[in-house]
Amino acid sequence: MKTKQKTVFFVFTCLCVFLYGAAIAGAQSSANGPLDTKTDTAADASQTQKNQTGASSNESSSTNANSSANEAKKGKRFLNPWFDEASFSFDSGFIYGDMSELVYAQKSDGTYTRLSKLDWDLHFLWTIAVNASFDIKRMRIACTAQTVLPVSGSGFMQDRDWKNLDNTLTDFSEHPVRTEGIFNGDILFAYKILDVSKLSTGAGAGFQFMTTALCAHDGYKENPGQARSSFTGDVILYRQDLYLPYLASFVQWKAHPNFDLTANLCFIPVSVGAAQDTHYNTAISAPQPVVAYKFFDRMYGWASVKGELNLRFNLPSASEAFIRHALELRINGIFINEMTGSSYKKTGNVLYNTAGKPGATYRSFGISLAYCMRIR
């Protein structure tokens, strides 16, 4: 999975660099004007006409020069032939969050009660991301690819069981967590409803894919009334994939030529999740972890939200510059309501539907600093 994440992130980064270079090339080509592809005959005719109307041409050239000067004073260059504005950014920061993995068991009366809960806490994971957005008239297309550097000591996992199917805790263990891989991909299509000098508002729809893989290792087990015992090696590997279609709205306030603020709020009507929970046999000492059994969960949930607040500080530049640079502070958060569904257990080569019902939640908070390039 690490290889796939690195490949997707690398391809997206190369695409952003290519589009950035193409946009600059297009801007320079437009600034230099179209190439003259006339034939020699047409050139002679043009020269004759020019000689006959020299005074008129001089007057026209003077008028065009004045018009260009006026456009430059207004800061309008219109150099990019494809987009009204293209923006590319690279950011790095941290996220803090947690995931919960739940198992519900069916009681004799047919109702479900909590059997097990695993809390995966994520402590300030270091993120890197590339972003690209394009404004075409009132349309906006934005995409993001983000990953997290795989490091140890990125949090811890607590595993609790209530095997008596009541509120009496029967099993407890705690383990440090190693990040195996995290990837986040997002694409948004939006329409500017209002676009005036100081304010822009809009709405749209998008899709986000998130995959998180964490490994709990070492740690200890301390059941009520029993002595503490230690674990050595990998204990549980948990991977969660989230598929999140959403509706988006945004407001941009251009408070100052060198500062603007953008707020994004998104509603996720349905969340679809797929999880794989691999338990290792800790009683066996081997160079590689030995799989005891696996759980596969298919879940969905309703009514989740996410949001982002961006504070952009534009670096000083000439008003007629077609490439502008900025620094941006980004604050974001996401809350995925509990998802439930069906669970399958695999022991050896046998896969069967369990009587239990799985559940999962996700929430995170992030902050990052971005370097932005905007091309008009």
mmCIF file of N, CA and C in Angstrom, residues 179-283:
data_model
loop_
_atom_site.group_PDB
_atom_site.id
_atom_site.type_symbol
_atom_site.label_atom_id
_atom_site.label_comp_id
_atom_site.label_asym_id
_atom_site.label_seq_id
_atom_site.Cartn_x
_atom_site.Cartn_y
_atom_site.Cartn_z
ATOM 1 N N THR A 179 2.744 4.434 12.041
ATOM 2 C CA THR A 179 1.998 4.793 10.840
ATOM 3 C C THR A 179 2.514 3.991 9.653
ATOM 4 N N GLU A 180 1.645 3.194 9.046
ATOM 5 C CA GLU A 180 2.016 2.412 7.882
ATOM 6 C C GLU A 180 1.775 3.186 6.586
ATOM 7 N N GLY A 181 0.817 4.089 6.590
ATOM 8 C CA GLY A 181 0.538 4.870 5.390
ATOM 9 C C GLY A 181 -0.793 5.586 5.491
ATOM 10 N N ILE A 182 -0.818 6.846 5.090
ATOM 11 C CA ILE A 182 -2.048 7.635 5.059
ATOM 12 C C ILE A 182 -2.038 8.428 3.755
ATOM 13 N N PHE A 183 -3.150 8.384 3.035
ATOM 14 C CA PHE A 183 -3.281 9.141 1.787
ATOM 15 C C PHE A 183 -4.666 9.760 1.726
ATOM 16 N N ASN A 184 -4.723 10.983 1.191
ATOM 17 C CA ASN A 184 -5.972 11.717 1.079
ATOM 18 C C ASN A 184 -6.041 12.371 -0.298
ATOM 19 N N GLY A 185 -7.043 12.048 -1.078
ATOM 20 C CA GLY A 185 -7.247 12.647 -2.393
ATOM 21 C C GLY A 185 -8.612 13.306 -2.462
ATOM 22 N N ASP A 186 -8.672 14.502 -3.069
ATOM 23 C CA ASP A 186 -9.908 15.283 -3.069
ATOM 24 C C ASP A 186 -10.045 16.028 -4.396
ATOM 25 N N ILE A 187 -11.261 16.045 -4.961
ATOM 26 C CA ILE A 187 -11.531 16.838 -6.158
ATOM 27 C C ILE A 187 -12.867 17.549 -5.985
ATOM 28 N N LEU A 188 -12.910 18.818 -6.389
ATOM 29 C CA LEU A 188 -14.091 19.660 -6.185
ATOM 30 C C LEU A 188 -14.432 20.410 -7.462
ATOM 31 N N PHE A 189 -15.732 20.464 -7.774
ATOM 32 C CA PHE A 189 -16.262 21.283 -8.866
ATOM 33 C C PHE A 189 -17.239 22.278 -8.241
ATOM 34 N N ALA A 190 -16.956 23.572 -8.417
ATOM 35 C CA ALA A 190 -17.779 24.599 -7.773
ATOM 36 C C ALA A 190 -18.145 25.687 -8.771
ATOM 37 N N TYR A 191 -19.173 26.465 -8.412
ATOM 38 C CA TYR A 191 -19.655 27.570 -9.250
ATOM 39 C C TYR A 191 -19.763 28.816 -8.384
ATOM 40 N N LYS A 192 -19.187 29.915 -8.866
ATOM 41 C CA LYS A 192 -19.258 31.174 -8.139
ATOM 42 C C LYS A 192 -20.628 31.814 -8.353
ATOM 43 N N ILE A 193 -21.388 31.886 -7.274
ATOM 44 C CA ILE A 193 -22.724 32.491 -7.351
ATOM 45 C C ILE A 193 -22.618 34.008 -7.316
ATOM 46 N N LEU A 194 -21.751 34.510 -6.465
ATOM 47 C CA LEU A 194 -21.520 35.950 -6.337
ATOM 48 C C LEU A 194 -20.034 36.214 -6.447
ATOM 49 N N ASP A 195 -19.654 37.172 -7.291
ATOM 50 C CA ASP A 195 -18.240 37.500 -7.481
ATOM 51 C C ASP A 195 -18.114 39.000 -7.715
ATOM 52 N N VAL A 196 -17.870 39.733 -6.622
ATOM 53 C CA VAL A 196 -17.687 41.175 -6.696
ATOM 54 C C VAL A 196 -16.286 41.500 -6.208
ATOM 55 N N SER A 197 -15.959 42.767 -6.139
ATOM 56 C CA SER A 197 -14.583 43.170 -5.855
ATOM 57 C C SER A 197 -14.069 42.665 -4.505
ATOM 58 N N LYS A 198 -14.912 42.652 -3.475
ATOM 59 C CA LYS A 198 -14.469 42.293 -2.132
ATOM 60 C C LYS A 198 -14.960 40.928 -1.665
ATOM 61 N N LEU A 199 -15.917 40.346 -2.378
ATOM 62 C CA LEU A 199 -16.557 39.135 -1.865
ATOM 63 C C LEU A 199 -16.882 38.166 -2.991
ATOM 64 N N SER A 200 -16.632 36.887 -2.717
ATOM 65 C CA SER A 200 -17.020 35.811 -3.631
ATOM 66 C C SER A 200 -17.669 34.701 -2.830
ATOM 67 N N THR A 201 -18.763 34.172 -3.325
ATOM 68 C CA THR A 201 -19.425 33.029 -2.694
ATOM 69 C C THR A 201 -19.760 32.019 -3.781
ATOM 70 N N GLY A 202 -19.840 30.768 -3.387
ATOM 71 C CA GLY A 202 -20.145 29.738 -4.363
ATOM 72 C C GLY A 202 -20.534 28.433 -3.711
ATOM 73 N N ALA A 203 -20.919 27.474 -4.527
ATOM 74 C CA ALA A 203 -21.322 26.154 -4.060
ATOM 75 C C ALA A 203 -20.919 25.131 -5.109
ATOM 76 N N GLY A 204 -20.844 23.868 -4.690
ATOM 77 C CA GLY A 204 -20.467 22.827 -5.623
ATOM 78 C C GLY A 204 -20.556 21.455 -4.994
ATOM 79 N N ALA A 205 -19.920 20.499 -5.646
ATOM 80 C CA ALA A 205 -19.914 19.118 -5.176
ATOM 81 C C ALA A 205 -18.540 18.527 -5.416
ATOM 82 N N GLY A 206 -18.178 17.558 -4.581
ATOM 83 C CA GLY A 206 -16.864 16.952 -4.706
ATOM 84 C C GLY A 206 -16.840 15.537 -4.185
ATOM 85 N N PHE A 207 -15.661 14.948 -4.239
ATOM 86 C CA PHE A 207 -15.467 13.580 -3.756
ATOM 87 C C PHE A 207 -14.100 13.488 -3.096
ATOM 88 N N GLN A 208 -14.055 12.835 -1.947
ATOM 89 C CA GLN A 208 -12.810 12.661 -1.199
ATOM 90 C C GLN A 208 -12.596 11.191 -0.896
ATOM 91 N N PHE A 209 -11.358 10.747 -1.067
ATOM 92 C CA PHE A 209 -10.965 9.383 -0.712
ATOM 93 C C PHE A 209 -9.867 9.458 0.337
ATOM 94 N N MET A 210 -10.038 8.717 1.410
ATOM 95 C CA MET A 210 -9.050 8.687 2.488
ATOM 96 C C MET A 210 -8.716 7.241 2.830
ATOM 97 N N THR A 211 -7.446 6.949 2.948
ATOM 98 C CA THR A 211 -7.029 5.629 3.415
ATOM 99 C C THR A 211 -6.014 5.799 4.540
ATOM 100 N N THR A 212 -6.206 5.059 5.603
ATOM 101 C CA THR A 212 -5.351 5.147 6.787
ATOM 102 C C THR A 212 -4.960 3.743 7.221
ATOM 103 N N ALA A 213 -3.668 3.507 7.391
ATOM 104 C CA ALA A 213 -3.175 2.211 7.852
ATOM 105 C C ALA A 213 -2.264 2.419 9.054
ATOM 106 N N LEU A 214 -2.607 1.778 10.160
ATOM 107 C CA LEU A 214 -1.863 1.916 11.411
ATOM 108 C C LEU A 214 -1.562 0.540 11.977
ATOM 109 N N CYS A 215 -0.406 0.434 12.633
ATOM 110 C CA CYS A 215 -0.017 -0.840 13.242
ATOM 111 C C CYS A 215 0.254 -0.632 14.733
ATOM 112 N N ALA A 216 -0.452 -1.400 15.564
ATOM 113 C CA ALA A 216 -0.217 -1.393 17.007
ATOM 114 C C ALA A 216 0.804 -2.484 17.345
ATOM 115 N N HIS A 217 1.808 -2.124 18.119
ATOM 116 C CA HIS A 217 2.880 -3.081 18.402
ATOM 117 C C HIS A 217 3.309 -2.964 19.869
ATOM 118 N N ASP A 218 3.975 -4.018 20.338
ATOM 119 C CA ASP A 218 4.484 -4.066 21.715
ATOM 120 C C ASP A 218 3.352 -3.737 22.705
ATOM 121 N N GLY A 219 3.643 -2.959 23.744
ATOM 122 C CA GLY A 219 2.604 -2.595 24.705
ATOM 123 C C GLY A 219 2.392 -3.630 25.796
ATOM 124 N N TYR A 220 1.225 -3.523 26.425
ATOM 125 C CA TYR A 220 0.936 -4.412 27.557
ATOM 126 C C TYR A 220 -0.558 -4.725 27.624
ATOM 127 N N LYS A 221 -0.871 -5.773 28.384
ATOM 128 C CA LYS A 221 -2.247 -6.178 28.642
ATOM 129 C C LYS A 221 -2.461 -6.220 30.151
ATOM 130 N N GLU A 222 -3.549 -5.597 30.599
ATOM 131 C CA GLU A 222 -3.828 -5.525 32.036
ATOM 132 C C GLU A 222 -5.332 -5.682 32.245
ATOM 133 N N ASN A 223 -5.775 -6.937 32.379
ATOM 134 C CA ASN A 223 -7.184 -7.202 32.625
ATOM 135 C C ASN A 223 -7.513 -6.977 34.104
ATOM 136 N N PRO A 224 -8.740 -6.574 34.401
ATOM 137 C CA PRO A 224 -9.123 -6.354 35.809
ATOM 138 C C PRO A 224 -8.904 -7.601 36.656
ATOM 139 N N GLY A 225 -8.211 -7.419 37.773
ATOM 140 C CA GLY A 225 -7.959 -8.528 38.689
ATOM 141 C C GLY A 225 -6.800 -9.420 38.295
ATOM 142 N N GLN A 226 -6.072 -9.067 37.196
ATOM 143 C CA GLN A 226 -4.949 -9.887 36.745
ATOM 144 C C GLN A 226 -3.675 -9.053 36.676
ATOM 145 N N ALA A 227 -2.538 -9.744 36.703
ATOM 146 C CA ALA A 227 -1.254 -9.063 36.626
ATOM 147 C C ALA A 227 -1.012 -8.579 35.195
ATOM 148 N N ARG A 228 -0.233 -7.522 35.089
ATOM 149 C CA ARG A 228 0.088 -6.972 33.766
ATOM 150 C C ARG A 228 1.062 -7.891 33.035
ATOM 151 N N SER A 229 0.823 -8.057 31.718
ATOM 152 C CA SER A 229 1.722 -8.835 30.870
ATOM 153 C C SER A 229 2.083 -8.002 29.652
ATOM 154 N N SER A 230 3.248 -8.277 29.065
ATOM 155 C CA SER A 230 3.761 -7.457 27.972
ATOM 156 C C SER A 230 3.652 -8.176 26.636
ATOM 157 N N PHE A 231 3.589 -7.368 25.560
ATOM 158 C CA PHE A 231 3.612 -7.871 24.194
ATOM 159 C C PHE A 231 4.941 -7.461 23.545
ATOM 160 N N THR A 232 5.379 -8.285 22.626
ATOM 161 C CA THR A 232 6.565 -7.974 21.832
ATOM 162 C C THR A 232 6.236 -8.190 20.361
ATOM 163 N N GLY A 233 6.504 -7.166 19.545
ATOM 164 C CA GLY A 233 6.225 -7.287 18.121
ATOM 165 C C GLY A 233 4.870 -6.700 17.748
ATOM 166 N N ASP A 234 4.512 -6.869 16.482
ATOM 167 C CA ASP A 234 3.245 -6.337 15.970
ATOM 168 C C ASP A 234 2.074 -7.106 16.558
ATOM 169 N N VAL A 235 1.015 -6.369 16.893
ATOM 170 C CA VAL A 235 -0.172 -6.966 17.508
ATOM 171 C C VAL A 235 -1.373 -6.888 16.568
ATOM 172 N N ILE A 236 -1.698 -5.689 16.080
ATOM 173 C CA ILE A 236 -2.857 -5.489 15.206
ATOM 174 C C ILE A 236 -2.489 -4.491 14.112
ATOM 175 N N LEU A 237 -2.873 -4.802 12.887
ATOM 176 C CA LEU A 237 -2.739 -3.882 11.757
ATOM 177 C C LEU A 237 -4.152 -3.516 11.293
ATOM 178 N N TYR A 238 -4.446 -2.218 11.284
ATOM 179 C CA TYR A 238 -5.789 -1.755 10.933
ATOM 180 C C TYR A 238 -5.707 -0.812 9.747
ATOM 181 N N ARG A 239 -6.504 -1.088 8.715
ATOM 182 C CA ARG A 239 -6.586 -0.214 7.546
ATOM 183 C C ARG A 239 -8.043 0.183 7.332
ATOM 184 N N GLN A 240 -8.254 1.481 7.137
ATOM 185 C CA GLN A 240 -9.608 2.010 6.934
ATOM 186 C C GLN A 240 -9.625 2.868 5.670
ATOM 187 N N ASP A 241 -10.526 2.552 4.743
ATOM 188 C CA ASP A 241 -10.725 3.325 3.522
ATOM 189 C C ASP A 241 -12.079 4.018 3.593
ATOM 190 N N LEU A 242 -12.091 5.334 3.305
ATOM 191 C CA LEU A 242 -13.318 6.114 3.349
ATOM 192 C C LEU A 242 -13.598 6.728 1.980
ATOM 193 N N TYR A 243 -14.853 6.613 1.532
ATOM 194 C CA TYR A 243 -15.311 7.181 0.266
ATOM 195 C C TYR A 243 -16.384 8.217 0.607
ATOM 196 N N LEU A 244 -16.066 9.494 0.322
ATOM 197 C CA LEU A 244 -16.876 10.581 0.857
ATOM 198 C C LEU A 244 -17.337 11.538 -0.242
ATOM 199 N N PRO A 245 -18.533 11.343 -0.800
ATOM 200 C CA PRO A 245 -19.111 12.375 -1.673
ATOM 201 C C PRO A 245 -19.661 13.510 -0.821
ATOM 202 N N TYR A 246 -19.522 14.760 -1.270
ATOM 203 C CA TYR A 246 -19.957 15.863 -0.418
ATOM 204 C C TYR A 246 -20.489 17.031 -1.245
ATOM 205 N N LEU A 247 -21.259 17.868 -0.562
ATOM 206 C CA LEU A 247 -21.750 19.129 -1.093
ATOM 207 C C LEU A 247 -20.975 20.245 -0.414
ATOM 208 N N ALA A 248 -20.533 21.220 -1.192
ATOM 209 C CA ALA A 248 -19.624 22.238 -0.660
ATOM 210 C C ALA A 248 -20.184 23.639 -0.850
ATOM 211 N N SER A 249 -19.781 24.523 0.048
ATOM 212 C CA SER A 249 -20.055 25.956 -0.079
ATOM 213 C C SER A 249 -18.811 26.702 0.379
ATOM 214 N N PHE A 250 -18.573 27.882 -0.212
ATOM 215 C CA PHE A 250 -17.395 28.641 0.181
ATOM 216 C C PHE A 250 -17.690 30.135 0.115
ATOM 217 N N VAL A 251 -16.952 30.869 0.946
ATOM 218 C CA VAL A 251 -17.023 32.328 0.983
ATOM 219 C C VAL A 251 -15.596 32.849 1.007
ATOM 220 N N GLN A 252 -15.300 33.792 0.117
ATOM 221 C CA GLN A 252 -13.980 34.418 0.070
ATOM 222 C C GLN A 252 -14.124 35.915 0.279
ATOM 223 N N TRP A 253 -13.427 36.422 1.284
ATOM 224 C CA TRP A 253 -13.468 37.849 1.601
ATOM 225 C C TRP A 253 -12.115 38.452 1.270
ATOM 226 N N LYS A 254 -12.088 39.339 0.303
ATOM 227 C CA LYS A 254 -10.857 39.998 -0.122
ATOM 228 C C LYS A 254 -10.717 41.300 0.668
ATOM 229 N N ALA A 255 -10.240 41.153 1.887
ATOM 230 C CA ALA A 255 -10.207 42.284 2.807
ATOM 231 C C ALA A 255 -9.214 43.347 2.385
ATOM 232 N N HIS A 256 -8.123 42.940 1.736
ATOM 233 C CA HIS A 256 -7.040 43.870 1.388
ATOM 234 C C HIS A 256 -6.322 43.303 0.173
ATOM 235 N N PRO A 257 -5.694 44.128 -0.656
ATOM 236 C CA PRO A 257 -4.958 43.585 -1.797
ATOM 237 C C PRO A 257 -3.913 42.550 -1.419
ATOM 238 N N ASN A 258 -3.410 42.627 -0.192
ATOM 239 C CA ASN A 258 -2.396 41.674 0.249
ATOM 240 C C ASN A 258 -2.912 40.642 1.244
ATOM 241 N N PHE A 259 -4.218 40.594 1.433
ATOM 242 C CA PHE A 259 -4.769 39.629 2.390
ATOM 243 C C PHE A 259 -6.189 39.266 1.998
ATOM 244 N N ASP A 260 -6.498 37.958 2.032
ATOM 245 C CA ASP A 260 -7.880 37.508 1.859
ATOM 246 C C ASP A 260 -8.116 36.265 2.694
ATOM 247 N N LEU A 261 -9.357 35.998 2.966
ATOM 248 C CA LEU A 261 -9.753 34.902 3.836
ATOM 249 C C LEU A 261 -10.823 34.078 3.128
ATOM 250 N N THR A 262 -10.673 32.754 3.148
ATOM 251 C CA THR A 262 -11.634 31.855 2.520
ATOM 252 C C THR A 262 -12.086 30.808 3.521
ATOM 253 N N ALA A 263 -13.394 30.603 3.598
ATOM 254 C CA ALA A 263 -13.974 29.586 4.472
ATOM 255 C C ALA A 263 -14.752 28.588 3.620
ATOM 256 N N ASN A 264 -14.493 27.300 3.842
ATOM 257 C CA ASN A 264 -15.175 26.224 3.128
ATOM 258 C C ASN A 264 -15.915 25.351 4.132
ATOM 259 N N LEU A 265 -17.168 25.050 3.842
ATOM 260 C CA LEU A 265 -17.956 24.153 4.680
ATOM 261 C C LEU A 265 -18.595 23.103 3.788
ATOM 262 N N CYS A 266 -18.404 21.824 4.146
ATOM 263 C CA CYS A 266 -18.880 20.723 3.319
ATOM 264 C C CYS A 266 -19.760 19.780 4.135
ATOM 265 N N PHE A 267 -20.832 19.340 3.509
ATOM 266 C CA PHE A 267 -21.751 18.375 4.122
ATOM 267 C C PHE A 267 -21.618 17.054 3.382
ATOM 268 N N ILE A 268 -21.361 15.993 4.144
ATOM 269 C CA ILE A 268 -21.189 14.652 3.578
ATOM 270 C C ILE A 268 -22.464 13.861 3.874
ATOM 271 N N PRO A 269 -23.362 13.711 2.910
ATOM 272 C CA PRO A 269 -24.644 13.047 3.198
ATOM 273 C C PRO A 269 -24.494 11.580 3.570
ATOM 274 N N VAL A 270 -23.585 10.869 2.912
ATOM 275 C CA VAL A 270 -23.367 9.451 3.213
ATOM 276 C C VAL A 270 -21.881 9.151 3.167
ATOM 277 N N SER A 271 -21.414 8.397 4.141
ATOM 278 C CA SER A 271 -20.012 7.969 4.205
ATOM 279 C C SER A 271 -19.959 6.465 3.993
ATOM 280 N N VAL A 272 -19.093 6.034 3.115
ATOM 281 C CA VAL A 272 -18.922 4.612 2.843
ATOM 282 C C VAL A 272 -17.531 4.206 3.279
ATOM 283 N N GLY A 273 -17.458 3.151 4.085
ATOM 284 C CA GLY A 273 -16.175 2.730 4.631
ATOM 285 C C GLY A 273 -15.900 1.259 4.404
ATOM 286 N N ALA A 274 -14.631 0.929 4.220
ATOM 287 C CA ALA A 274 -14.163 -0.449 4.127
ATOM 288 C C ALA A 274 -12.942 -0.573 5.025
ATOM 289 N N ALA A 275 -12.944 -1.573 5.892
ATOM 290 C CA ALA A 275 -11.855 -1.722 6.860
ATOM 291 C C ALA A 275 -11.344 -3.153 6.872
ATOM 292 N N GLN A 276 -10.053 -3.287 7.156
ATOM 293 C CA GLN A 276 -9.423 -4.595 7.308
ATOM 294 C C GLN A 276 -8.644 -4.596 8.614
ATOM 295 N N ASP A 277 -8.975 -5.541 9.476
ATOM 296 C CA ASP A 277 -8.390 -5.639 10.813
ATOM 297 C C ASP A 277 -7.640 -6.956 10.907
ATOM 298 N N THR A 278 -6.302 -6.884 10.937
ATOM 299 C CA THR A 278 -5.464 -8.086 10.961
ATOM 300 C C THR A 278 -4.893 -8.289 12.357
ATOM 301 N N HIS A 279 -5.192 -9.421 12.961
ATOM 302 C CA HIS A 279 -4.673 -9.755 14.286
ATOM 303 C C HIS A 279 -3.531 -10.753 14.130
ATOM 304 N N TYR A 280 -2.414 -10.461 14.797
ATOM 305 C CA TYR A 280 -1.248 -11.334 14.723
ATOM 306 C C TYR A 280 -1.175 -12.257 15.937
ATOM 307 N N ASN A 281 -0.576 -13.396 15.726
ATOM 308 C CA ASN A 281 -0.385 -14.366 16.797
ATOM 309 C C ASN A 281 0.872 -13.976 17.576
ATOM 310 N N THR A 282 0.690 -13.327 18.713
ATOM 311 C CA THR A 282 1.825 -12.828 19.499
ATOM 312 C C THR A 282 2.514 -13.930 20.303
ATOM 313 N N ALA A 283 1.906 -15.119 20.348
ATOM 314 C CA ALA A 283 2.509 -16.220 21.098
ATOM 315 C C ALA A 283 3.623 -16.887 20.303
#
